[in-house]
CSV table of C-alpha atoms and ligand atoms in Angstrom, one decimal:
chain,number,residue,atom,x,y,z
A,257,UNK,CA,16.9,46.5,-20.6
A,258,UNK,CA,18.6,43.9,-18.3
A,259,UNK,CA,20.1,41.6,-20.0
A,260,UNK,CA,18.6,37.9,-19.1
A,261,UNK,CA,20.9,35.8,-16.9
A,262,UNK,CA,22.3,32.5,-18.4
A,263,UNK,CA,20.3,29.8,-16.7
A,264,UNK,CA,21.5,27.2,-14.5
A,265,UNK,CA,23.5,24.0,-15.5
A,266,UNK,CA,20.6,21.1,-14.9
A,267,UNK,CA,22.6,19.0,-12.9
A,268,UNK,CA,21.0,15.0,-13.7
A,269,UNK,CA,20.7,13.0,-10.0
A,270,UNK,CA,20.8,9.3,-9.6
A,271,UNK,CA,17.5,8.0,-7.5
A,272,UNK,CA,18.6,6.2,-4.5
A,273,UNK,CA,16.2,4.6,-1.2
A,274,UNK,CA,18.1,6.2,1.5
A,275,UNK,CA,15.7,4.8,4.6
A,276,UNK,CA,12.3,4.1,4.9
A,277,UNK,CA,9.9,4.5,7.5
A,278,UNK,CA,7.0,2.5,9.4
A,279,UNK,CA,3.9,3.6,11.6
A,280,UNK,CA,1.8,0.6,12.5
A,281,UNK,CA,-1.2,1.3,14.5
A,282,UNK,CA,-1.2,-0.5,18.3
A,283,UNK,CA,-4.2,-2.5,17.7
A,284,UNK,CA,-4.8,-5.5,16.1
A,285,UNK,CA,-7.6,-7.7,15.2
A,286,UNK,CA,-7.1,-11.9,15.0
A,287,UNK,CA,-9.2,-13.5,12.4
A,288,UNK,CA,-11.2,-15.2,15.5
A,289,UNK,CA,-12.2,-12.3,16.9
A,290,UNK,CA,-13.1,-10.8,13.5
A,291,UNK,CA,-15.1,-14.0,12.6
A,292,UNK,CA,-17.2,-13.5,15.8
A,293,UNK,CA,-18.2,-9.9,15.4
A,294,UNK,CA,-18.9,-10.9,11.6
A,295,UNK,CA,-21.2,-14.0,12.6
A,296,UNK,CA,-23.0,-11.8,15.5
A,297,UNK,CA,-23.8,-9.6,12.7
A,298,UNK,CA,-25.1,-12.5,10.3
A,299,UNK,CA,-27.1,-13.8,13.4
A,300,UNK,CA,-29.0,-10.3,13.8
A,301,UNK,CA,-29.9,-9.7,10.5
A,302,UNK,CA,-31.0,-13.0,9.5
A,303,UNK,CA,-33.5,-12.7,13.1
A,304,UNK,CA,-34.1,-9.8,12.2
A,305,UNK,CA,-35.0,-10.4,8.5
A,306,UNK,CA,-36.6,-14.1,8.6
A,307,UNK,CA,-38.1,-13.5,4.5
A,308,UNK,CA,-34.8,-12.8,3.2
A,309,UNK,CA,-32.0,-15.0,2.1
A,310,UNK,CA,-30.2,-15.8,4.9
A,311,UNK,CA,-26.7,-14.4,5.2
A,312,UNK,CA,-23.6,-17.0,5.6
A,313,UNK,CA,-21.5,-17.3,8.2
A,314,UNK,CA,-17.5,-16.4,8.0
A,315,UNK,CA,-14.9,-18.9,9.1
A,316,UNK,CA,-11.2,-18.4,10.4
A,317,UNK,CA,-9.9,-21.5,8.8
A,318,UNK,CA,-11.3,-20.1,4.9
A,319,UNK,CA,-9.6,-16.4,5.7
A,320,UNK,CA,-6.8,-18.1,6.4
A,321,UNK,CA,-6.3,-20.5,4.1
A,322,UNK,CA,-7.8,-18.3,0.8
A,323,UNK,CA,-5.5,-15.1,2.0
A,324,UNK,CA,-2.8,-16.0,4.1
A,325,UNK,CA,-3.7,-13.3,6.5
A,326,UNK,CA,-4.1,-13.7,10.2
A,327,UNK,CA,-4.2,-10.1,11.7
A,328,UNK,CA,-4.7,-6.7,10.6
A,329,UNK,CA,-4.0,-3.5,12.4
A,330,UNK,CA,-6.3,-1.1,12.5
A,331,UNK,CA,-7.0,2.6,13.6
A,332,UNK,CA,-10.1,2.0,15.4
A,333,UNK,CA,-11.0,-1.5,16.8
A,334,UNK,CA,-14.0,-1.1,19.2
A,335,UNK,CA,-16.3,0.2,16.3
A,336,UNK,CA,-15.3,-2.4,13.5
A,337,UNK,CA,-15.9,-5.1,16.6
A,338,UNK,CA,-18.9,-4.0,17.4
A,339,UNK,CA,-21.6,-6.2,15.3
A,340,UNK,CA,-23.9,-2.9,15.2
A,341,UNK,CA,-21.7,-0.7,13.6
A,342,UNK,CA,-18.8,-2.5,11.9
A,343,UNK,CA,-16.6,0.0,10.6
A,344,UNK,CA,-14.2,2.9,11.7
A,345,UNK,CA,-15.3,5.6,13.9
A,346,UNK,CA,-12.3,8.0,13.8
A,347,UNK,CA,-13.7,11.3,15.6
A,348,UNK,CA,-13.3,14.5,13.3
A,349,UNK,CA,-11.1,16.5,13.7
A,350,UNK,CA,-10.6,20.6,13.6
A,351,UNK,CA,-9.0,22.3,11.0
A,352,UNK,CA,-6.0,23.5,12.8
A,353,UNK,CA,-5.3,19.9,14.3
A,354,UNK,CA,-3.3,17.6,12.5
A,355,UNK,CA,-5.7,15.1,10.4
A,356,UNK,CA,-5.2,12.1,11.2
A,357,UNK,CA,-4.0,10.2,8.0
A,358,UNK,CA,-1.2,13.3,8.1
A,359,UNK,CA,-0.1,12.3,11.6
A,360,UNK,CA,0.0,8.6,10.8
A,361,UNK,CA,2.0,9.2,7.6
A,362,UNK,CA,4.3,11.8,9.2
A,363,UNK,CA,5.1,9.3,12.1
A,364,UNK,CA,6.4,7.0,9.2
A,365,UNK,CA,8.5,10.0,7.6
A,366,UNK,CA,10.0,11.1,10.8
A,367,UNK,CA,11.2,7.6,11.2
A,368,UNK,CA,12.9,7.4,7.3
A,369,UNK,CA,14.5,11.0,8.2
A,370,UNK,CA,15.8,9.8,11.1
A,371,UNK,CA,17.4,6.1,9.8
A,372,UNK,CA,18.8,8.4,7.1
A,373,UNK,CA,20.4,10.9,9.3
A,374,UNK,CA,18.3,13.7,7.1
A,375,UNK,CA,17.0,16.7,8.6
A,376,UNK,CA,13.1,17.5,7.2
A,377,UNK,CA,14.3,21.1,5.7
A,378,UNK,CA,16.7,19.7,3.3
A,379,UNK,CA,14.1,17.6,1.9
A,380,UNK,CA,12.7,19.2,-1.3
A,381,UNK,CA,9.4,17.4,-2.1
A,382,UNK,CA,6.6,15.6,-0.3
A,383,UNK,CA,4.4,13.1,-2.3
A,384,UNK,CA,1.5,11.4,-0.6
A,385,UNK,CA,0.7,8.1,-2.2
A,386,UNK,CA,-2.4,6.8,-1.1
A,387,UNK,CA,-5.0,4.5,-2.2
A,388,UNK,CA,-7.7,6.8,-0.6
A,389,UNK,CA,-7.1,10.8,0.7
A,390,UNK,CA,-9.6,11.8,3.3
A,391,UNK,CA,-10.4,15.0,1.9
A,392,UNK,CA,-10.4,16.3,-1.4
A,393,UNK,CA,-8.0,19.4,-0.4
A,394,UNK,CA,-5.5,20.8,0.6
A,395,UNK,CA,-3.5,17.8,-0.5
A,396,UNK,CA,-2.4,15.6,2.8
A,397,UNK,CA,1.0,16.1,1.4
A,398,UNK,CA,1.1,19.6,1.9
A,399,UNK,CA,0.0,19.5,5.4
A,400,UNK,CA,2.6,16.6,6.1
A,401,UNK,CA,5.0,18.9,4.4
A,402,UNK,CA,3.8,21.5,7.0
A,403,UNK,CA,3.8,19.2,9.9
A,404,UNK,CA,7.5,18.0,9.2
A,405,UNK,CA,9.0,21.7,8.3
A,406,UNK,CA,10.2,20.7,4.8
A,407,UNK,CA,10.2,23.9,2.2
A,408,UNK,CA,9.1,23.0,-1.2
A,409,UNK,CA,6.1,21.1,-2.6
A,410,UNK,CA,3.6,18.2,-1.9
A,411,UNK,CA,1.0,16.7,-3.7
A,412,UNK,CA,-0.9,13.8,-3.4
A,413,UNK,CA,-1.1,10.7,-5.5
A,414,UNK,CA,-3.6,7.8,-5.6
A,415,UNK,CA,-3.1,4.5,-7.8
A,416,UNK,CA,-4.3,2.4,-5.3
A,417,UNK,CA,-2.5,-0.8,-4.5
A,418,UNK,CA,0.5,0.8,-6.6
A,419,UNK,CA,0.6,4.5,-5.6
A,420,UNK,CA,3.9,3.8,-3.4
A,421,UNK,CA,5.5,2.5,-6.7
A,422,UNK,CA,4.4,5.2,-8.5
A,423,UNK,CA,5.3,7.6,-6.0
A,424,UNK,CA,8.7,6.7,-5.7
A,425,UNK,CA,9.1,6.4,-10.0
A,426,UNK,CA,7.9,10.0,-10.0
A,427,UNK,CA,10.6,11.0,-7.2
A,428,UNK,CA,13.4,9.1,-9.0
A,429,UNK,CA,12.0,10.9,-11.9
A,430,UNK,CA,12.2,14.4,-10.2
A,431,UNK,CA,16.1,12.9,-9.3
A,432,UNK,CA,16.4,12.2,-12.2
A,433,UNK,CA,15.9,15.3,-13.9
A,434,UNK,CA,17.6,17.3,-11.6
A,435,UNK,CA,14.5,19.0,-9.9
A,436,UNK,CA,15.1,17.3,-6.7
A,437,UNK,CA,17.4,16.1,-4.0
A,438,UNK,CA,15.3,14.9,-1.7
A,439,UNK,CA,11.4,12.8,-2.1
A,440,UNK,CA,9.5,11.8,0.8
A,441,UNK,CA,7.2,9.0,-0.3
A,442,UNK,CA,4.8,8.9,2.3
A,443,UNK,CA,2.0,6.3,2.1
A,444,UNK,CA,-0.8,6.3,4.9
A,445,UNK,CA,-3.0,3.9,4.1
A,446,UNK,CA,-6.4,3.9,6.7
A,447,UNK,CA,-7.7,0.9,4.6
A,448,UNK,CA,-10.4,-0.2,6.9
A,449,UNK,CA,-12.3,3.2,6.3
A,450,UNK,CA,-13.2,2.0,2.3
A,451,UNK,CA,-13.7,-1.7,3.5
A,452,UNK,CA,-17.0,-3.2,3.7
A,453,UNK,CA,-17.0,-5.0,7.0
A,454,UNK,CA,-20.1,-6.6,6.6
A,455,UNK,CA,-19.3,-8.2,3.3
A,456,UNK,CA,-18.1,-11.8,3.8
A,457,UNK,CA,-16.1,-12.0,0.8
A,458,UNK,CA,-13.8,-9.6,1.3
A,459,UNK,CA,-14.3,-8.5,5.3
A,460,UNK,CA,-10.9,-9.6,6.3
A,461,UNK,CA,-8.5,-8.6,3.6
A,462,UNK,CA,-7.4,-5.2,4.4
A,463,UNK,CA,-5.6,-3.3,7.4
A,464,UNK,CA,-4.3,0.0,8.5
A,465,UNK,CA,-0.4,1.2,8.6
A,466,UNK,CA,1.6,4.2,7.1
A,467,UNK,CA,5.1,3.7,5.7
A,468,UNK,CA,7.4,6.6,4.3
A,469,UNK,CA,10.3,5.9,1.4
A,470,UNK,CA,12.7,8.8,1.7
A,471,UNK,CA,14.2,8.9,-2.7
A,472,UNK,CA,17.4,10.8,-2.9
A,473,UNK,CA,20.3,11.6,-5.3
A,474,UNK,CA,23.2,9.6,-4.7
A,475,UNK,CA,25.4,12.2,-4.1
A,476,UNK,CA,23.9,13.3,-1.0
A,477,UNK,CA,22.6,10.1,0.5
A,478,UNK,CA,23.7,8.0,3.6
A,479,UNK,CA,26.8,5.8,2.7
A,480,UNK,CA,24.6,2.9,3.2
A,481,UNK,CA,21.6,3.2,0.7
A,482,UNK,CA,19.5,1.1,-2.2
A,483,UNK,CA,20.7,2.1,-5.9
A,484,UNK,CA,17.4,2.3,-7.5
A,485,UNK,CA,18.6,0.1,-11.1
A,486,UNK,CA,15.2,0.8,-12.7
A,487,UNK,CA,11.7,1.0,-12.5
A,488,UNK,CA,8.7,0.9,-14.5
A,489,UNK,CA,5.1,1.4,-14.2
A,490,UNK,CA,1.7,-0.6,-15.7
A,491,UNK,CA,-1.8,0.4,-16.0
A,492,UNK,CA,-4.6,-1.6,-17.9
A,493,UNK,CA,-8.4,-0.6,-17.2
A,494,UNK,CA,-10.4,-3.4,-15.2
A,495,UNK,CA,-13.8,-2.7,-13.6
A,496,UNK,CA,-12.7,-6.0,-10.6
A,497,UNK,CA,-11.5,-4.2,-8.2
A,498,UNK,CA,-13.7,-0.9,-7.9
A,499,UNK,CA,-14.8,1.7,-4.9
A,500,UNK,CA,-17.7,4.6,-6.4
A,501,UNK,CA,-16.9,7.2,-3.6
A,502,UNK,CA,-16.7,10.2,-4.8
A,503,UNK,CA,-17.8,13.6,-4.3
A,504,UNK,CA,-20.7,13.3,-7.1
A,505,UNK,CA,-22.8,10.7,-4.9
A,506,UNK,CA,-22.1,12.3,-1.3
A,507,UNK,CA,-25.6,12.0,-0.3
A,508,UNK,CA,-26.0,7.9,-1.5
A,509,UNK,CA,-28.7,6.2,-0.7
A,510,UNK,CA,-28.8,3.8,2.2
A,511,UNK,CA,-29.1,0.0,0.6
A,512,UNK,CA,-29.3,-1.0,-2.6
A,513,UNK,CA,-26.3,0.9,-4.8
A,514,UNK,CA,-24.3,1.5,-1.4
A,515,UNK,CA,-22.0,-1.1,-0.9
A,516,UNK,CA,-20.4,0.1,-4.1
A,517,UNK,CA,-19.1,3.3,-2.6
A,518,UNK,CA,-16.4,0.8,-0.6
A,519,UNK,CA,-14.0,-1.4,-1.8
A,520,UNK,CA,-15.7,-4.2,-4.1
A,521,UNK,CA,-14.2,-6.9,-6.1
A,522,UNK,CA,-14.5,-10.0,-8.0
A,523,UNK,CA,-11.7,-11.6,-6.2
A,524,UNK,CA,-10.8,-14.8,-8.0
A,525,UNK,CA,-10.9,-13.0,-11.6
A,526,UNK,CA,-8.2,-10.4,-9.8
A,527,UNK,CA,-6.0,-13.8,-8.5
A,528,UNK,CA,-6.4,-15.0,-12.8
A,529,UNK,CA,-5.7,-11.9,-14.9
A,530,UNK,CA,-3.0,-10.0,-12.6
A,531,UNK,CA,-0.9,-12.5,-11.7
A,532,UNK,CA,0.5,-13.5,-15.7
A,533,UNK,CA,0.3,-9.6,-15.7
A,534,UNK,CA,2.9,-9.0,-13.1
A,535,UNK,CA,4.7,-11.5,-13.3
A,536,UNK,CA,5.5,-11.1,-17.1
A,537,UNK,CA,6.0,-7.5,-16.6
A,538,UNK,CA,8.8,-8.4,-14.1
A,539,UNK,CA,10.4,-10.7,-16.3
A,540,UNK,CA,10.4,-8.1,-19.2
A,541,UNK,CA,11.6,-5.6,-16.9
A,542,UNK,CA,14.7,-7.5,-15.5
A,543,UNK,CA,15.7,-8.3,-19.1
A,544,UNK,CA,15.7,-4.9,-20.1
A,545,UNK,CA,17.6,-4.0,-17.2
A,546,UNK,CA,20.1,-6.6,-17.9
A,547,UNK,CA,19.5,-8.5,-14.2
A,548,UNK,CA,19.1,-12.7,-14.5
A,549,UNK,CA,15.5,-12.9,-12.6
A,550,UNK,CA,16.9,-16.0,-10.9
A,551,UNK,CA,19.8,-14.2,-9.5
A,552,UNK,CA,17.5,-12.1,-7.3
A,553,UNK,CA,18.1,-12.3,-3.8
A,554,UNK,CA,14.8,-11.2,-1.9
A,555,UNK,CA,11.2,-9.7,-3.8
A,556,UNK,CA,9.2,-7.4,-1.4
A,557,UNK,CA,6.2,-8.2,-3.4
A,558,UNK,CA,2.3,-6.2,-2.6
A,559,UNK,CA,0.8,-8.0,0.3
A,560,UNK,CA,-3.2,-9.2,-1.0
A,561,UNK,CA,-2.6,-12.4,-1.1
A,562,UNK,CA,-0.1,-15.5,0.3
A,563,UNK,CA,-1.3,-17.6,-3.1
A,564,UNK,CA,-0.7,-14.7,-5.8
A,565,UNK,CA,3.0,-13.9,-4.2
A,566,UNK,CA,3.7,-18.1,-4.1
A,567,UNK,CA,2.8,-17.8,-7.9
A,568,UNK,CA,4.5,-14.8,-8.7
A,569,UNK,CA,7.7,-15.4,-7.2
A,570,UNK,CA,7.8,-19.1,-8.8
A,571,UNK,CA,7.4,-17.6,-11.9
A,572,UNK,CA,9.9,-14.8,-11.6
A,573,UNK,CA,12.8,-17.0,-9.4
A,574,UNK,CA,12.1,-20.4,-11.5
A,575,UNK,CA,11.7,-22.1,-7.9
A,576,UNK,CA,9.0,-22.5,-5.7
A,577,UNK,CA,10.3,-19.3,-2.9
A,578,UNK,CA,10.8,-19.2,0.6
A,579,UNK,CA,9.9,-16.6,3.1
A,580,UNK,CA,13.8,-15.4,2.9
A,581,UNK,CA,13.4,-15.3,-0.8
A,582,UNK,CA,9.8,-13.6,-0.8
A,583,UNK,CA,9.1,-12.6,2.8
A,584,UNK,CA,5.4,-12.5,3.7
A,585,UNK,CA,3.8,-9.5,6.0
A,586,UNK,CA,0.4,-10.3,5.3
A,587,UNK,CA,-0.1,-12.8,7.8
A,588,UNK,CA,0.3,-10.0,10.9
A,589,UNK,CA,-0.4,-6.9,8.7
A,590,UNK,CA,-3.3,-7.9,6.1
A,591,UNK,CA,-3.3,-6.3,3.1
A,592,UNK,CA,-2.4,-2.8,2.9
A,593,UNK,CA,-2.9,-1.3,0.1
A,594,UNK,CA,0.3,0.4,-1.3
A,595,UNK,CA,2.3,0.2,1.7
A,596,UNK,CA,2.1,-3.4,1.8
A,597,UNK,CA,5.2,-4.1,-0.3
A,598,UNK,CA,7.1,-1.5,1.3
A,599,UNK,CA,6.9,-3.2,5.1
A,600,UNK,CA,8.2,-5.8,3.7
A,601,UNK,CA,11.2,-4.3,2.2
A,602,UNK,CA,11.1,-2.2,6.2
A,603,UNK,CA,11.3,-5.4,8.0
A,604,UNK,CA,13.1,-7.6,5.3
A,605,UNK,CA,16.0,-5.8,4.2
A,606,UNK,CA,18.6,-5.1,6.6
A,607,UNK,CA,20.2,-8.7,6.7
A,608,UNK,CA,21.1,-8.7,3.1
A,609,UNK,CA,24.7,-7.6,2.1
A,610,UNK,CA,26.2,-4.8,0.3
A,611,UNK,CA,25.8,-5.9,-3.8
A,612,UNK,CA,22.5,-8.2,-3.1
A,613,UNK,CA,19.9,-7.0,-5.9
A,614,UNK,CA,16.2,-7.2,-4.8
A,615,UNK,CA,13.0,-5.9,-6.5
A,616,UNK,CA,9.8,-4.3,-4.7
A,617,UNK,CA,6.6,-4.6,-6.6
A,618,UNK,CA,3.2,-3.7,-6.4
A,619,UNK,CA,0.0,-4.3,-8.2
A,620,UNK,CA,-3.5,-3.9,-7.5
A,621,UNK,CA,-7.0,-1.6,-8.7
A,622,UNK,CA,-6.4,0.2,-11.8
A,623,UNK,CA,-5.4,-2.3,-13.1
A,624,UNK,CA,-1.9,-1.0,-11.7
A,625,UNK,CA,1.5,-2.7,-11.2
A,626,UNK,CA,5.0,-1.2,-10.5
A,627,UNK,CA,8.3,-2.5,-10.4
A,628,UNK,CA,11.0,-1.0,-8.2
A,629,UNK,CA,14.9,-3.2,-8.9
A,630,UNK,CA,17.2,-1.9,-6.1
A,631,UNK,CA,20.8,-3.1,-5.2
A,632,UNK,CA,21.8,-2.2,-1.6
A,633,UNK,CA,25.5,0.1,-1.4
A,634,UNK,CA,27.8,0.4,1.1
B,1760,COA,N1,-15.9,-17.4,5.0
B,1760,COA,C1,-16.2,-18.6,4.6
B,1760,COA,N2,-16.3,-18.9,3.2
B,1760,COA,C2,-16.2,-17.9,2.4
B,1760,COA,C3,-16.0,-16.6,2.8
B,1760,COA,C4,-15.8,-16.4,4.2
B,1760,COA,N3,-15.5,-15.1,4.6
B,1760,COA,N4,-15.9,-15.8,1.7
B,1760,COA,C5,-16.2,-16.6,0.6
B,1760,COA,N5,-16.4,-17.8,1.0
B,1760,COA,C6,-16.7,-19.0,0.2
B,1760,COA,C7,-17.6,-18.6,-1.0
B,1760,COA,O1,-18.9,-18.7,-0.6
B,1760,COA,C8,-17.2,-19.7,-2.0
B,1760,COA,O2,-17.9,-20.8,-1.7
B,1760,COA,P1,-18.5,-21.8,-2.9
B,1760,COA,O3,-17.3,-22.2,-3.7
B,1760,COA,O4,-19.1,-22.9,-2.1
B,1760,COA,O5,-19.4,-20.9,-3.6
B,1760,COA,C9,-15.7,-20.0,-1.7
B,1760,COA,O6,-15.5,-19.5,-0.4
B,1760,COA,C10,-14.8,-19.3,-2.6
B,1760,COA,O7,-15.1,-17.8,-2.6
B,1760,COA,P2,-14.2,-16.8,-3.4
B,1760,COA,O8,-14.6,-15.4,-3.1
B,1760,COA,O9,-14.1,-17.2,-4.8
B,1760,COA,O10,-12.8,-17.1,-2.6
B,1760,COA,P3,-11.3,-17.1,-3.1
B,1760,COA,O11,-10.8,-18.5,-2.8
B,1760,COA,O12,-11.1,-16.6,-4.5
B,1760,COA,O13,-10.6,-16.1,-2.1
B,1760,COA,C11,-9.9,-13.8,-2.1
B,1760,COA,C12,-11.1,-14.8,-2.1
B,1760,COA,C13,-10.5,-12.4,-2.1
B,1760,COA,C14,-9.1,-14.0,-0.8
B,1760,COA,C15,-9.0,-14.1,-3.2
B,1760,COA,O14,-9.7,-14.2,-4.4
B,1760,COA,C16,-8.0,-13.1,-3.4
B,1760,COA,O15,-7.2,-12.7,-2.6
B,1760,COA,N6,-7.9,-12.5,-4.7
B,1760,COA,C17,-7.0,-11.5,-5.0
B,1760,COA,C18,-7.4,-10.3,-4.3
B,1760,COA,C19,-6.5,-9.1,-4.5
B,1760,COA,O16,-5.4,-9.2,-4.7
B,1760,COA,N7,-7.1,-8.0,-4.5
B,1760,COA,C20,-6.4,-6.8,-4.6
B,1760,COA,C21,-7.0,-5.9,-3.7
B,1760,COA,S1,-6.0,-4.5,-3.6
């Protein structure tokens, strides 16, 4: 009998950001020309419905002014213009092309690999973290695996508003452990395909991006990188911000019962409950972690809402924030999903100094929040 070989030391990492990544779709779409396609629309059906109660009108000044947002990108413009169709029309694709949230959220990860002077085959994991896959299987994260040439595992991951959070605790965690070196986060979010564009309540909140988070051990990452100090995840069950897709009601009726199978939510009680939520949980979190919450130089906070971050980042910094204190990406990007956050940490984090100790945070469906302290090295 062969004796059974000793097994390997386990070797504990320390979970570092080495470089993120950022794919934003060309086209865009202005609040004005939103509002028109969305009041052509109301026009039609109330014509052509004259015993119903009338639909209302959308206005560019109330997007603005309850969300902050000005713009979104999106994937597929035309169609969502168009008053008689009003949503995405992305052409299907064959099995042995690349699916098109992979290409978008590979676009992202080449860019991380790239800032962080990694090559894809010494990356050992691939986590898609997505508020929405567009198939059931094989996991998007194994075909962006594929698509990039990394060995190893994928899998995907969806806590909506939060899965880029959670994503990149579960690679820390991998780090942590010793099972990894090397986690691509990879978060394509194609938003406007679970958004009800015909709904007037909520027709302009969301947009289209992909952004990548490449989570490494310390040891082997670029000298210039963010020391993840902690992070911590929250779920608490809330029925407010709901989507009923799913594979048991593929054949749904058309009308009553289908606007549920896309993104619904009671808006106002989302703005109430999560914003004590998260901004407690940050609190909590920073003491535990030892860091004065007032000390913070920059939050990358989720991107729904210009009025829940001006909250949350008075509550957290004891002073009403500025954009270089709590930068804003909404305004151009709308709100998208998970990634959200991490643009802003993309496109806000370069100018701060070696030391500076920021936080990115999410929250959203679920209900989900995650916190994500990081001090930038080197
Ligand atoms: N154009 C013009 N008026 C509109 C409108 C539109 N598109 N949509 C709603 N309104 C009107 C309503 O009819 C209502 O009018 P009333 O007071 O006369 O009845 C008024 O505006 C307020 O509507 P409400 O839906 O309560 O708006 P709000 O000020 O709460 O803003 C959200 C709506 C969605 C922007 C805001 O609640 C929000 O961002 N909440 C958090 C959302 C969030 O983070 N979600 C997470 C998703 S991941």
């Amino acid at each position: 009998m062969q004796e059974s070989q000793p097994s390997p030391a386990i070797r504990t990492g320390r979970p570092v950001i080495s470089a993120t990544g950022l794919y934003t779709p060309p086209d865009s779409i202005t609040n004005e020309e939103l509002v028109a396609s969305f009041n052509a629309f109301v026009d039609r059906h109330n014509a052509a419905n004259p015993e119903a109660e009338p639909l209302a009108y959308s206005s560019v000044e109330f997007i603005e002014k309850a969300s902050g947002i000005k713009a979104r990108h999106v994937m597929s413009k035309a169609p969502i213009l168009d008053p008689d169709i009003m949503c995405p029309r992305l052409p299907e694709r064959a099995n042995d092309e690349l699916s098109v949230m992979a290409e978008i959220g590979v676009a992202a990860a080449r860019q991380a690999l790239e800032r962080a002077g990694r090559e894809a085959k010494d990356v050992d994991a691939v986590l898609c973290a997505a508020s929405n896959m567009q198939r059931a299987y094989p996991a998007m994260a194994i075909e962006i695996q594929q698509a990039l040439g990394i060995e190893g595992f994928g899998f995907d991951m969806n806590v909506a508003c939060s899965s880029a959070t959670f994503g990149i605790q579960t690679a820390a965690d991998y780090i942590r452990a010793g099972n990894a070196k090397s986690v691509l986060v990879v978060s394509p979010e194609i938003t406007s395909g679970h958004l009800n564009w015909r709904d007037r309540d909520s027709h302009f909140i969301f947009g289209d991006v992909a952004t990548a988070v490449l989570v490494e051990d310390a040891a082997i990452a670029p000298a210039q990188h963010w020391e993840i100090l902690g992070t911590k995840l929250k779920t608490v069950f809330s029925n407010n911000i709901r989507n009923n897709f799913g594979f048991l009601n593929r054949a749904a009726p058309e009308g009553e019962g289908k606007a549920d199978k896309l993104f619904v939510q009671e808006g106002r009680k989302v703005f109430k409950e999560v914003v004590p939520m998260v901004a407690q949980m940050i609190l909590d979190e920073a003491a535990r972690l030892g860091i004065d919450p007032e000390s913070l130089r920059r939050l990358w906070l989720h991107q729904a809402n210009a009025g829940m971050n001006r909250l949350i980042a008075h509550k957290v910094l004891g002073h009403e924030a500025n954009e270089d204190e709590s930068p804003t990406v909404l305004d151009t990007y709308g709100n998208t999903s998970s990634a959200g956050s991490i643009i802003a940490f993309h496109q806000h984090s370069d100018d701060l100094a070696a030391g500076d100790t920021g936080l990115i945070c999410s929250f959203g469906a679920g209900y989900s929040a995650g916190t994500v302290f990081v001090r930038k090295m080197g």
